[in-house]
PDB file of C-alpha atoms in Angstrom:
ATOM      1  CA  MET A   1      -3.471 -15.246  11.785  1.00  0.00           C
ATOM      2  CA  THR A   2      -5.210 -16.898  14.665  1.00  0.00           C
ATOM      3  CA  ALA A   3      -8.684 -17.799  13.846  1.00  0.00           C
ATOM      4  CA  ILE A   4     -11.376 -16.906  17.065  1.00  0.00           C
ATOM      5  CA  PRO A   5     -12.332 -20.098  17.709  1.00  0.00           C
ATOM      6  CA  PRO A   6     -16.558 -21.188  18.673  1.00  0.00           C
ATOM      7  CA  ALA A   7     -17.925 -20.058  21.687  1.00  0.00           C
ATOM      8  CA  PRO A   8     -18.670 -22.785  24.019  1.00  0.00           C
ATOM      9  CA  ALA A   9     -22.918 -23.235  24.080  1.00  0.00           C
ATOM     10  CA  ASP A  10     -23.511 -20.920  27.108  1.00  0.00           C
ATOM     11  CA  ALA A  11     -20.725 -18.624  26.642  1.00  0.00           C
ATOM     12  CA  PRO A  12     -21.606 -15.126  26.134  1.00  0.00           C
ATOM     13  CA  VAL A  13     -21.123 -14.217  22.326  1.00  0.00           C
ATOM     14  CA  LEU A  14     -20.232 -12.164  19.769  1.00  0.00           C
ATOM     15  CA  GLY A  15     -22.460 -12.225  17.154  1.00  0.00           C
ATOM     16  CA  LEU A  16     -22.418 -15.388  14.623  1.00  0.00           C
ATOM     17  CA  LEU A  17     -19.838 -16.476  11.610  1.00  0.00           C
ATOM     18  CA  ASP A  18     -21.525 -18.088   9.148  1.00  0.00           C
ATOM     19  CA  GLY A  19     -23.703 -19.665  11.951  1.00  0.00           C
ATOM     20  CA  ARG A  20     -21.138 -20.554  13.707  1.00  0.00           C
ATOM     21  CA  PRO A  21     -21.036 -18.273  17.566  1.00  0.00           C
ATOM     22  CA  LEU A  22     -18.229 -16.918  18.167  1.00  0.00           C
ATOM     23  CA  PRO A  23     -17.516 -15.521  21.891  1.00  0.00           C
ATOM     24  CA  ARG A  24     -17.188 -12.021  23.608  1.00  0.00           C
ATOM     25  CA  THR A  25     -13.662 -12.405  24.997  1.00  0.00           C
ATOM     26  CA  GLY A  26     -12.602 -10.744  22.923  1.00  0.00           C
ATOM     27  CA  LEU A  27     -14.237  -7.948  22.870  1.00  0.00           C
ATOM     28  CA  ASP A  28     -14.428  -7.654  26.876  1.00  0.00           C
ATOM     29  CA  ARG A  29     -10.654  -7.277  26.237  1.00  0.00           C
ATOM     30  CA  ARG A  30     -10.428  -4.856  23.883  1.00  0.00           C
ATOM     31  CA  LEU A  31     -12.860  -2.676  25.946  1.00  0.00           C
ATOM     32  CA  ALA A  32     -11.275  -3.651  29.041  1.00  0.00           C
ATOM     33  CA  ALA A  33      -7.941  -2.873  27.134  1.00  0.00           C
ATOM     34  CA  LEU A  34      -9.247   1.096  26.547  1.00  0.00           C
ATOM     35  CA  ARG A  35     -10.257   1.391  29.712  1.00  0.00           C
ATOM     36  CA  THR A  36      -6.618   1.683  31.090  1.00  0.00           C
ATOM     37  CA  GLY A  37      -4.970   3.215  27.557  1.00  0.00           C
ATOM     38  CA  PRO A  38      -3.920   6.316  27.358  1.00  0.00           C
ATOM     39  CA  ARG A  39      -6.922   8.357  26.402  1.00  0.00           C
ATOM     40  CA  ALA A  40      -9.249   6.560  28.761  1.00  0.00           C
ATOM     41  CA  SER A  41     -10.626   9.903  30.605  1.00  0.00           C
ATOM     42  CA  ALA A  42     -12.127  10.464  26.725  1.00  0.00           C
ATOM     43  CA  LEU A  43     -14.672   7.478  26.919  1.00  0.00           C
ATOM     44  CA  PRO A  44     -17.738   7.420  28.250  1.00  0.00           C
ATOM     45  CA  ARG A  45     -18.550   6.740  31.855  1.00  0.00           C
ATOM     46  CA  PRO A  46     -19.916   2.837  32.460  1.00  0.00           C
ATOM     47  CA  GLY A  47     -22.703   1.995  32.102  1.00  0.00           C
ATOM     48  CA  SER A  48     -24.410   4.695  30.439  1.00  0.00           C
ATOM     49  CA  GLY A  49     -25.518   4.844  27.041  1.00  0.00           C
ATOM     50  CA  GLU A  50     -22.627   5.309  25.488  1.00  0.00           C
ATOM     51  CA  ASP A  51     -20.731   3.418  26.811  1.00  0.00           C
ATOM     52  CA  ARG A  52     -23.025   0.597  25.855  1.00  0.00           C
ATOM     53  CA  GLN A  53     -22.661   2.054  22.299  1.00  0.00           C
ATOM     54  CA  LEU A  54     -18.562   2.208  22.488  1.00  0.00           C
ATOM     55  CA  ALA A  55     -19.148  -2.152  23.198  1.00  0.00           C
ATOM     56  CA  ARG A  56     -20.780  -2.033  20.028  1.00  0.00           C
ATOM     57  CA  TRP A  57     -18.971  -0.170  18.068  1.00  0.00           C
ATOM     58  CA  VAL A  58     -15.540  -3.005  18.945  1.00  0.00           C
ATOM     59  CA  ALA A  59     -17.972  -5.993  18.878  1.00  0.00           C
ATOM     60  CA  GLN A  60     -18.491  -4.824  14.418  1.00  0.00           C
ATOM     61  CA  VAL A  61     -14.886  -3.449  13.953  1.00  0.00           C
ATOM     62  CA  LEU A  62     -14.177  -7.737  15.672  1.00  0.00           C
ATOM     63  CA  LEU A  63     -16.446  -9.453  13.350  1.00  0.00           C
ATOM     64  CA  THR A  64     -14.801  -6.786  10.361  1.00  0.00           C
ATOM     65  CA  GLU A  65     -11.836  -8.488  11.321  1.00  0.00           C
ATOM     66  CA  ALA A  66     -13.105 -12.799  12.390  1.00  0.00           C
ATOM     67  CA  LEU A  67     -15.082 -11.627   8.956  1.00  0.00           C
ATOM     68  CA  CYS A  68     -11.810 -10.646   6.777  1.00  0.00           C
ATOM     69  CA  GLU A  69      -9.455 -13.688   8.738  1.00  0.00           C
ATOM     70  CA  ALA A  70     -12.187 -15.956   7.290  1.00  0.00           C
ATOM     71  CA  VAL A  71     -11.377 -14.991   3.766  1.00  0.00           C
ATOM     72  CA  ALA A  72      -8.422 -14.471   4.690  1.00  0.00           C
ATOM     73  CA  ALA A  73      -8.058 -18.421   5.456  1.00  0.00           C
ATOM     74  CA  GLU A  74      -9.949 -19.712   2.435  1.00  0.00           C
ATOM     75  CA  ARG A  75      -8.464 -17.820  -0.736  1.00  0.00           C
ATOM     76  CA  GLY A  76      -4.707 -18.432   1.008  1.00  0.00           C
ATOM     77  CA  LEU A  77      -3.581 -14.740   1.331  1.00  0.00           C
ATOM     78  CA  SER A  78      -0.379 -14.153   3.116  1.00  0.00           C
ATOM     79  CA  VAL A  79      -1.103 -12.721   6.394  1.00  0.00           C
ATOM     80  CA  LEU A  80       1.918 -11.674   8.649  1.00  0.00           C
ATOM     81  CA  PRO A  81       0.512 -11.681  11.961  1.00  0.00           C
ATOM     82  CA  GLU A  82       3.242  -9.696  13.094  1.00  0.00           C
ATOM     83  CA  ALA A  83       2.748  -6.660  10.050  1.00  0.00           C
ATOM     84  CA  ALA A  84       3.016  -3.464  11.377  1.00  0.00           C
ATOM     85  CA  HIS A  85      -0.677  -0.768  12.274  1.00  0.00           C
ATOM     86  CA  ASP A  86      -1.111   0.716   8.585  1.00  0.00           C
ATOM     87  CA  ARG A  87      -2.617   4.371   9.690  1.00  0.00           C
ATOM     88  CA  LEU A  88      -5.214   5.788   6.991  1.00  0.00           C
ATOM     89  CA  ASP A  89      -5.677   9.486   6.188  1.00  0.00           C
ATOM     90  CA  GLN A  90      -7.763  11.565   6.776  1.00  0.00           C
ATOM     91  CA  GLN A  91      -9.676  10.690   3.494  1.00  0.00           C
ATOM     92  CA  ALA A  92      -8.879   6.997   3.359  1.00  0.00           C
ATOM     93  CA  ALA A  93     -10.539   7.223   6.933  1.00  0.00           C
ATOM     94  CA  VAL A  94     -13.444   8.211   6.157  1.00  0.00           C
ATOM     95  CA  GLU A  95     -14.588   7.481   2.687  1.00  0.00           C
ATOM     96  CA  LEU A  96     -13.929   3.643   4.700  1.00  0.00           C
ATOM     97  CA  GLY A  97     -16.550   4.665   7.402  1.00  0.00           C
ATOM     98  CA  SER A  98     -15.160   4.321  10.776  1.00  0.00           C
ATOM     99  CA  VAL A  99     -15.604   0.520  11.820  1.00  0.00           C
ATOM    100  CA  THR A 100     -13.469  -0.456   8.850  1.00  0.00           C
ATOM    101  CA  ALA A 101     -11.140   2.274   9.500  1.00  0.00           C
ATOM    102  CA  ALA A 102     -10.342   0.959  12.452  1.00  0.00           C
ATOM    103  CA  ALA A 103     -10.618  -3.297  11.068  1.00  0.00           C
ATOM    104  CA  TYR A 104      -7.876  -1.720   7.743  1.00  0.00           C
ATOM    105  CA  GLU A 105      -5.389   0.095  10.581  1.00  0.00           C
ATOM    106  CA  GLY A 106      -5.256  -3.350  12.633  1.00  0.00           C
ATOM    107  CA  SER A 107      -5.754  -5.918  11.158  1.00  0.00           C
ATOM    108  CA  ALA A 108      -3.218  -7.203   8.662  1.00  0.00           C
ATOM    109  CA  ALA A 109      -6.314  -9.921   6.775  1.00  0.00           C
ATOM    110  CA  VAL A 110      -8.560  -6.592   6.460  1.00  0.00           C
ATOM    111  CA  ARG A 111      -6.297  -5.254   4.375  1.00  0.00           C
ATOM    112  CA  ALA A 112      -4.907  -8.918   2.979  1.00  0.00           C
ATOM    113  CA  VAL A 113      -7.714  -9.414   1.765  1.00  0.00           C
ATOM    114  CA  HIS A 114      -8.448  -5.655   0.513  1.00  0.00           C
ATOM    115  CA  GLU A 115      -6.279  -5.659  -1.567  1.00  0.00           C
ATOM    116  CA  ALA A 116      -7.460  -9.330  -2.813  1.00  0.00           C
ATOM    117  CA  VAL A 117     -10.311  -7.736  -3.670  1.00  0.00           C
ATOM    118  CA  THR A 118      -9.368  -4.387  -5.268  1.00  0.00           C
ATOM    119  CA  ALA A 119      -6.704  -6.398  -7.667  1.00  0.00           C
ATOM    120  CA  ALA A 120      -8.603  -5.467 -10.315  1.00  0.00           C
ATOM    121  CA  VAL A 121     -10.895  -2.815  -9.593  1.00  0.00           C
ATOM    122  CA  ALA A 122      -9.708   0.468 -11.555  1.00  0.00           C
ATOM    123  CA  PRO A 123     -10.247   4.125 -12.347  1.00  0.00           C
ATOM    124  CA  THR A 124     -12.378   4.627 -15.804  1.00  0.00           C
ATOM    125  CA  ALA A 125     -10.860   7.882 -17.686  1.00  0.00           C
ATOM    126  CA  GLU A 126     -13.261   9.730 -17.162  1.00  0.00           C
ATOM    127  CA  GLU A 127     -13.279   9.474 -13.258  1.00  0.00           C
ATOM    128  CA  VAL A 128      -9.687  11.041 -13.401  1.00  0.00           C
ATOM    129  CA  ALA A 129     -10.226  13.837 -15.306  1.00  0.00           C
ATOM    130  CA  HIS A 130     -12.860  14.829 -13.487  1.00  0.00           C
ATOM    131  CA  TYR A 131     -10.905  14.514 -10.271  1.00  0.00           C
ATOM    132  CA  PHE A 132      -8.614  16.301 -12.001  1.00  0.00           C
ATOM    133  CA  ALA A 133     -11.075  18.885 -12.718  1.00  0.00           C
ATOM    134  CA  MET A 134     -12.281  19.519  -9.508  1.00  0.00           C
ATOM    135  CA  THR A 135      -9.114  19.496  -7.838  1.00  0.00           C
ATOM    136  CA  ARG A 136      -7.550  22.114 -10.180  1.00  0.00           C
ATOM    137  CA  PRO A 137      -6.320  25.286  -8.023  1.00  0.00           C
ATOM    138  CA  ALA A 138      -7.512  28.481  -8.624  1.00  0.00           C
ATOM    139  CA  ALA A 139      -5.105  30.957 -11.376  1.00  0.00           C
ATOM    140  CA  THR A 140      -1.797  32.080  -9.586  1.00  0.00           C
ATOM    141  CA  PRO A 141      -2.464  35.583  -8.612  1.00  0.00           C
ATOM    142  CA  THR A 142      -0.661  38.490 -10.128  1.00  0.00           C
ATOM    143  CA  VAL A 143       2.368  38.991  -8.425  1.00  0.00           C
ATOM    144  CA  TRP A 144       4.297  43.283  -8.565  1.00  0.00           C
ATOM    145  CA  HIS A 145       8.029  42.818  -7.804  1.00  0.00           C
ATOM    146  CA  LEU A 146       8.268  46.479  -5.548  1.00  0.00           C
ATOM    147  CA  ALA A 147      11.290  48.512  -5.284  1.00  0.00           C
ATOM    148  CA  PHE A 148      11.369  51.771  -2.060  1.00  0.00           C
ATOM    149  CA  PRO A 149      13.799  54.132  -1.676  1.00  0.00           C
ATOM    150  CA  ASP A 150      15.684  52.649   1.090  1.00  0.00           C
ATOM    151  CA  GLY A 151      16.950  49.361  -1.050  1.00  0.00           C
ATOM    152  CA  GLY A 152      14.086  47.447   0.630  1.00  0.00           C
ATOM    153  CA  THR A 153      11.622  45.109  -1.893  1.00  0.00           C
ATOM    154  CA  CYS A 154       8.862  43.027  -1.867  1.00  0.00           C
ATOM    155  CA  GLU A 155       6.542  40.714  -4.173  1.00  0.00           C
ATOM    156  CA  ALA A 156       2.683  41.645  -3.172  1.00  0.00           C
ATOM    157  CA  ASP A 157      -1.005  40.955  -5.015  1.00  0.00           C
ATOM    158  CA  PRO A 158      -1.682  44.999  -6.344  1.00  0.00           C
ATOM    159  CA  ALA A 159      -5.391  43.966  -4.696  1.00  0.00           C
ATOM    160  CA  THR A 160      -2.614  44.276  -1.260  1.00  0.00           C
ATOM    161  CA  LEU A 161      -1.376  47.538  -1.817  1.00  0.00           C
ATOM    162  CA  PRO A 162      -2.948  51.640  -0.366  1.00  0.00           C
ATOM    163  CA  LEU A 163      -5.197  51.756  -3.401  1.00  0.00           C
ATOM    164  CA  ALA A 164      -4.264  55.315  -4.386  1.00  0.00           C
ATOM    165  CA  LEU A 165      -0.206  53.704  -4.825  1.00  0.00           C
ATOM    166  CA  ALA A 166      -1.505  50.302  -6.830  1.00  0.00           C
ATOM    167  CA  GLU A 167      -3.391  52.313  -9.485  1.00  0.00           C
ATOM    168  CA  ALA A 168      -0.604  54.712  -9.210  1.00  0.00           C
ATOM    169  CA  LEU A 169       1.956  51.285 -10.548  1.00  0.00           C
ATOM    170  CA  ARG A 170      -0.050  50.448 -13.388  1.00  0.00           C
ATOM    171  CA  THR A 171      -0.540  53.195 -14.647  1.00  0.00           C
ATOM    172  CA  ALA A 172       3.615  54.508 -14.078  1.00  0.00           C
ATOM    173  CA  ALA A 173       5.966  52.425 -16.771  1.00  0.00           C
ATOM    174  CA  PRO A 174       7.696  49.636 -15.100  1.00  0.00           C
ATOM    175  CA  ASP A 175      11.387  50.688 -13.278  1.00  0.00           C
ATOM    176  CA  THR A 176       9.338  53.819 -12.280  1.00  0.00           C
ATOM    177  CA  TRP A 177       9.055  55.459  -8.901  1.00  0.00           C
ATOM    178  CA  VAL A 178       6.441  56.977  -8.410  1.00  0.00           C
ATOM    179  CA  THR A 179       4.515  58.734  -4.804  1.00  0.00           C
ATOM    180  CA  ALA A 180       1.099  57.864  -3.725  1.00  0.00           C
ATOM    181  CA  GLY A 181      -0.514  58.693  -0.279  1.00  0.00           C
ATOM    182  CA  GLY A 182       2.021  58.490   1.046  1.00  0.00           C
ATOM    183  CA  TRP A 183       3.793  55.620  -0.370  1.00  0.00           C
ATOM    184  CA  THR A 184       6.646  56.158  -3.314  1.00  0.00           C
ATOM    185  CA  ALA A 185       7.469  52.467  -4.201  1.00  0.00           C
ATOM    186  CA  ALA A 186       8.407  51.455  -8.110  1.00  0.00           C
ATOM    187  CA  ARG A 187       7.183  48.483  -9.825  1.00  0.00           C
ATOM    188  CA  ARG A 188      10.459  45.794 -11.313  1.00  0.00           C
ATOM    189  CA  THR A 189      10.108  44.134 -14.875  1.00  0.00           C
ATOM    190  CA  THR A 190      12.242  41.020 -12.527  1.00  0.00           C
ATOM    191  CA  PRO A 191      12.330  39.989  -9.796  1.00  0.00           C
ATOM    192  CA  PRO A 192      14.980  40.763  -7.162  1.00  0.00           C
ATOM    193  CA  ASP A 193      17.067  38.919  -6.081  1.00  0.00           C
ATOM    194  CA  PRO A 194      16.693  36.050  -3.317  1.00  0.00           C
ATOM    195  CA  PRO A 195      18.419  37.435  -0.288  1.00  0.00           C
ATOM    196  CA  THR A 196      21.796  36.448   0.806  1.00  0.00           C
ATOM    197  CA  ASP A 197      21.088  35.984   4.445  1.00  0.00           C
ATOM    198  CA  ARG A 198      18.963  33.074   4.422  1.00  0.00           C
ATOM    199  CA  PRO A 199      21.033  30.491   3.081  1.00  0.00           C
ATOM    200  CA  GLY A 200      19.957  28.135   1.340  1.00  0.00           C
ATOM    201  CA  ARG A 201      16.564  28.885  -0.531  1.00  0.00           C
ATOM    202  CA  PRO A 202      15.545  27.365  -3.728  1.00  0.00           C
ATOM    203  CA  ASP A 203      15.218  29.891  -6.395  1.00  0.00           C
ATOM    204  CA  GLN A 204      11.914  29.388  -7.504  1.00  0.00           C
ATOM    205  CA  PRO A 205      10.878  29.778 -11.031  1.00  0.00           C
ATOM    206  CA  GLY A 206       7.444  27.974 -11.104  1.00  0.00           C
ATOM    207  CA  ARG A 207       5.523  26.289  -9.769  1.00  0.00           C
ATOM    208  CA  PRO A 208       6.486  22.465 -10.551  1.00  0.00           C
ATOM    209  CA  ASP A 209       3.725  20.522 -12.342  1.00  0.00           C
ATOM    210  CA  ARG A 210       0.811  18.930 -10.979  1.00  0.00           C
ATOM    211  CA  PRO A 211       1.009  14.689  -9.909  1.00  0.00           C
ATOM    212  CA  ASP A 212      -0.751  12.563 -12.002  1.00  0.00           C
ATOM    213  CA  PRO A 213      -4.311  11.838 -10.228  1.00  0.00           C
ATOM    214  CA  ALA A 214      -4.287   9.068 -11.214  1.00  0.00           C
ATOM    215  CA  ALA A 215      -2.942   6.603  -8.574  1.00  0.00           C
ATOM    216  CA  THR A 216      -5.048   9.194  -6.188  1.00  0.00           C
ATOM    217  CA  VAL A 217      -8.624   7.804  -7.823  1.00  0.00           C
ATOM    218  CA  LEU A 218      -7.170   4.493  -8.221  1.00  0.00           C
ATOM    219  CA  ALA A 219      -6.188   4.072  -4.067  1.00  0.00           C
ATOM    220  CA  ALA A 220     -10.357   6.080  -3.724  1.00  0.00           C
ATOM    221  CA  VAL A 221     -12.523   4.025  -5.911  1.00  0.00           C
ATOM    222  CA  ARG A 222     -10.341   0.409  -4.635  1.00  0.00           C
ATOM    223  CA  ARG A 223     -11.868   2.220  -0.915  1.00  0.00           C
ATOM    224  CA  ALA A 224     -15.236   2.374  -1.832  1.00  0.00           C
ATOM    225  CA  ALA A 225     -14.674  -1.306  -3.978  1.00  0.00           C
ATOM    226  CA  PHE A 226     -14.647  -2.777  -0.313  1.00  0.00           C
ATOM    227  CA  VAL A 227     -17.052  -0.850   0.848  1.00  0.00           C
ATOM    228  CA  ARG A 228     -19.586  -2.172  -1.510  1.00  0.00           C
ATOM    229  CA  TRP A 229     -17.770  -6.153  -0.707  1.00  0.00           C
ATOM    230  CA  LEU A 230     -17.647  -6.095   2.974  1.00  0.00           C
ATOM    231  CA  ASP A 231     -21.197  -4.381   2.997  1.00  0.00           C
ATOM    232  CA  HIS A 232     -22.268  -7.349   1.394  1.00  0.00           C
ATOM    233  CA  ALA A 233     -20.162 -10.247   3.237  1.00  0.00           C
ATOM    234  CA  ARG A 234     -21.262  -8.310   6.024  1.00  0.00           C
ATOM    235  CA  ALA A 235     -24.933  -9.559   5.406  1.00  0.00           C
ATOM    236  CA  THR A 236     -24.553 -12.378   3.781  1.00  0.00           C
ATOM    237  CA  ARG A 237     -22.371 -13.646   6.663  1.00  0.00           C
ATOM    238  CA  LEU A 238     -23.063 -12.364   9.591  1.00  0.00           C
ATOM    239  CA  THR A 239     -25.573 -12.423  12.253  1.00  0.00           C
ATOM    240  CA  LEU A 240     -25.561  -9.643  15.215  1.00  0.00           C
ATOM    241  CA  VAL A 241     -27.135 -10.042  18.836  1.00  0.00           C
ATOM    242  CA  PRO A 242     -28.718  -8.365  21.332  1.00  0.00           C
ATOM    243  CA  GLY A 243     -27.238  -5.548  22.732  1.00  0.00           C
ATOM    244  CA  LEU A 244     -24.531  -5.706  20.381  1.00  0.00           C
ATOM    245  CA  GLU A 245     -26.287  -4.546  17.023  1.00  0.00           C
ATOM    246  CA  HIS A 246     -24.522  -2.024  14.514  1.00  0.00           C
ATOM    247  CA  PRO A 247     -24.538   1.343  16.754  1.00  0.00           C
ATOM    248  CA  GLY A 248     -25.887   3.007  13.997  1.00  0.00           C
ATOM    249  CA  ASP A 249     -29.502   0.804  14.126  1.00  0.00           C
ATOM    250  CA  PRO A 250     -32.944   2.782  14.289  1.00  0.00           C
ATOM    251  CA  ALA A 251     -33.815   0.102  16.197  1.00  0.00           C
ATOM    252  CA  GLN A 252     -31.810  -0.742  19.522  1.00  0.00           C
ATOM    253  CA  PRO A 253     -32.313   1.311  22.109  1.00  0.00           C
ATOM    254  CA  ASP A 254     -29.111   3.174  22.849  1.00  0.00           C
ATOM    255  CA  ASN A 255     -29.756   4.531  19.656  1.00  0.00           C
ATOM    256  CA  HIS A 256     -30.711   8.278  19.871  1.00  0.00           C
ATOM    257  CA  HIS A 257     -30.711   9.312  15.971  1.00  0.00           C
ATOM    258  CA  ARG A 258     -34.511   7.663  16.033  1.00  0.00           C
ATOM    259  CA  HIS A 259     -36.745   9.373  13.598  1.00  0.00           C
TER     260      HIS A 259
END
């Protein structure tokens, strides 16, 4: 891990960390890399308001990384400079927010601080129960095992069958041929054997038990705790500079969502 050195007195600044100016050179390098990267065509036109917003966003990512590098050094955390990037799934990225998610994916220091500050965080039994209740799958639909005169078989939800055929099968005894609406079929009492022309297809006697949701809830509550901690750390240790305000700041001139 390499800490960002202080900026010379007359150099452009990225922002201040604990009152210490950080040089803007890292931002210029990051923006240049984006401009020459594989997604360059998707970036806004240089000099436009959207381009300035991109610079503000990247600045917040770099400031988050610098803050976490300082915290990691203060706490003596082990940070491997060669650690691979950690890709977040969509839900995790949304929960962290775009700036923090980008910093988390690209900085081993951010990931180390996340682990350290959330190590003691755990979900309550009520949170786990609520998650389980909210994600419980819908009831398994009714499935009929049907046979046809030509030897064919299939599984079908009765609601998807022609109405006349479904009514006839519902009132007929199992394994009894019925004809209705031009269709002839029988509702079998046992599922047909798996097709022999599809090797390797496993039997499916039933759905497996749902995985324990505790790990999913644990990760979510730790992300929420990290966001709260990071918001406080940013507010108390970082100072933004004109031109590199947070892109969502309603006071800066390129924010189009002012009310």
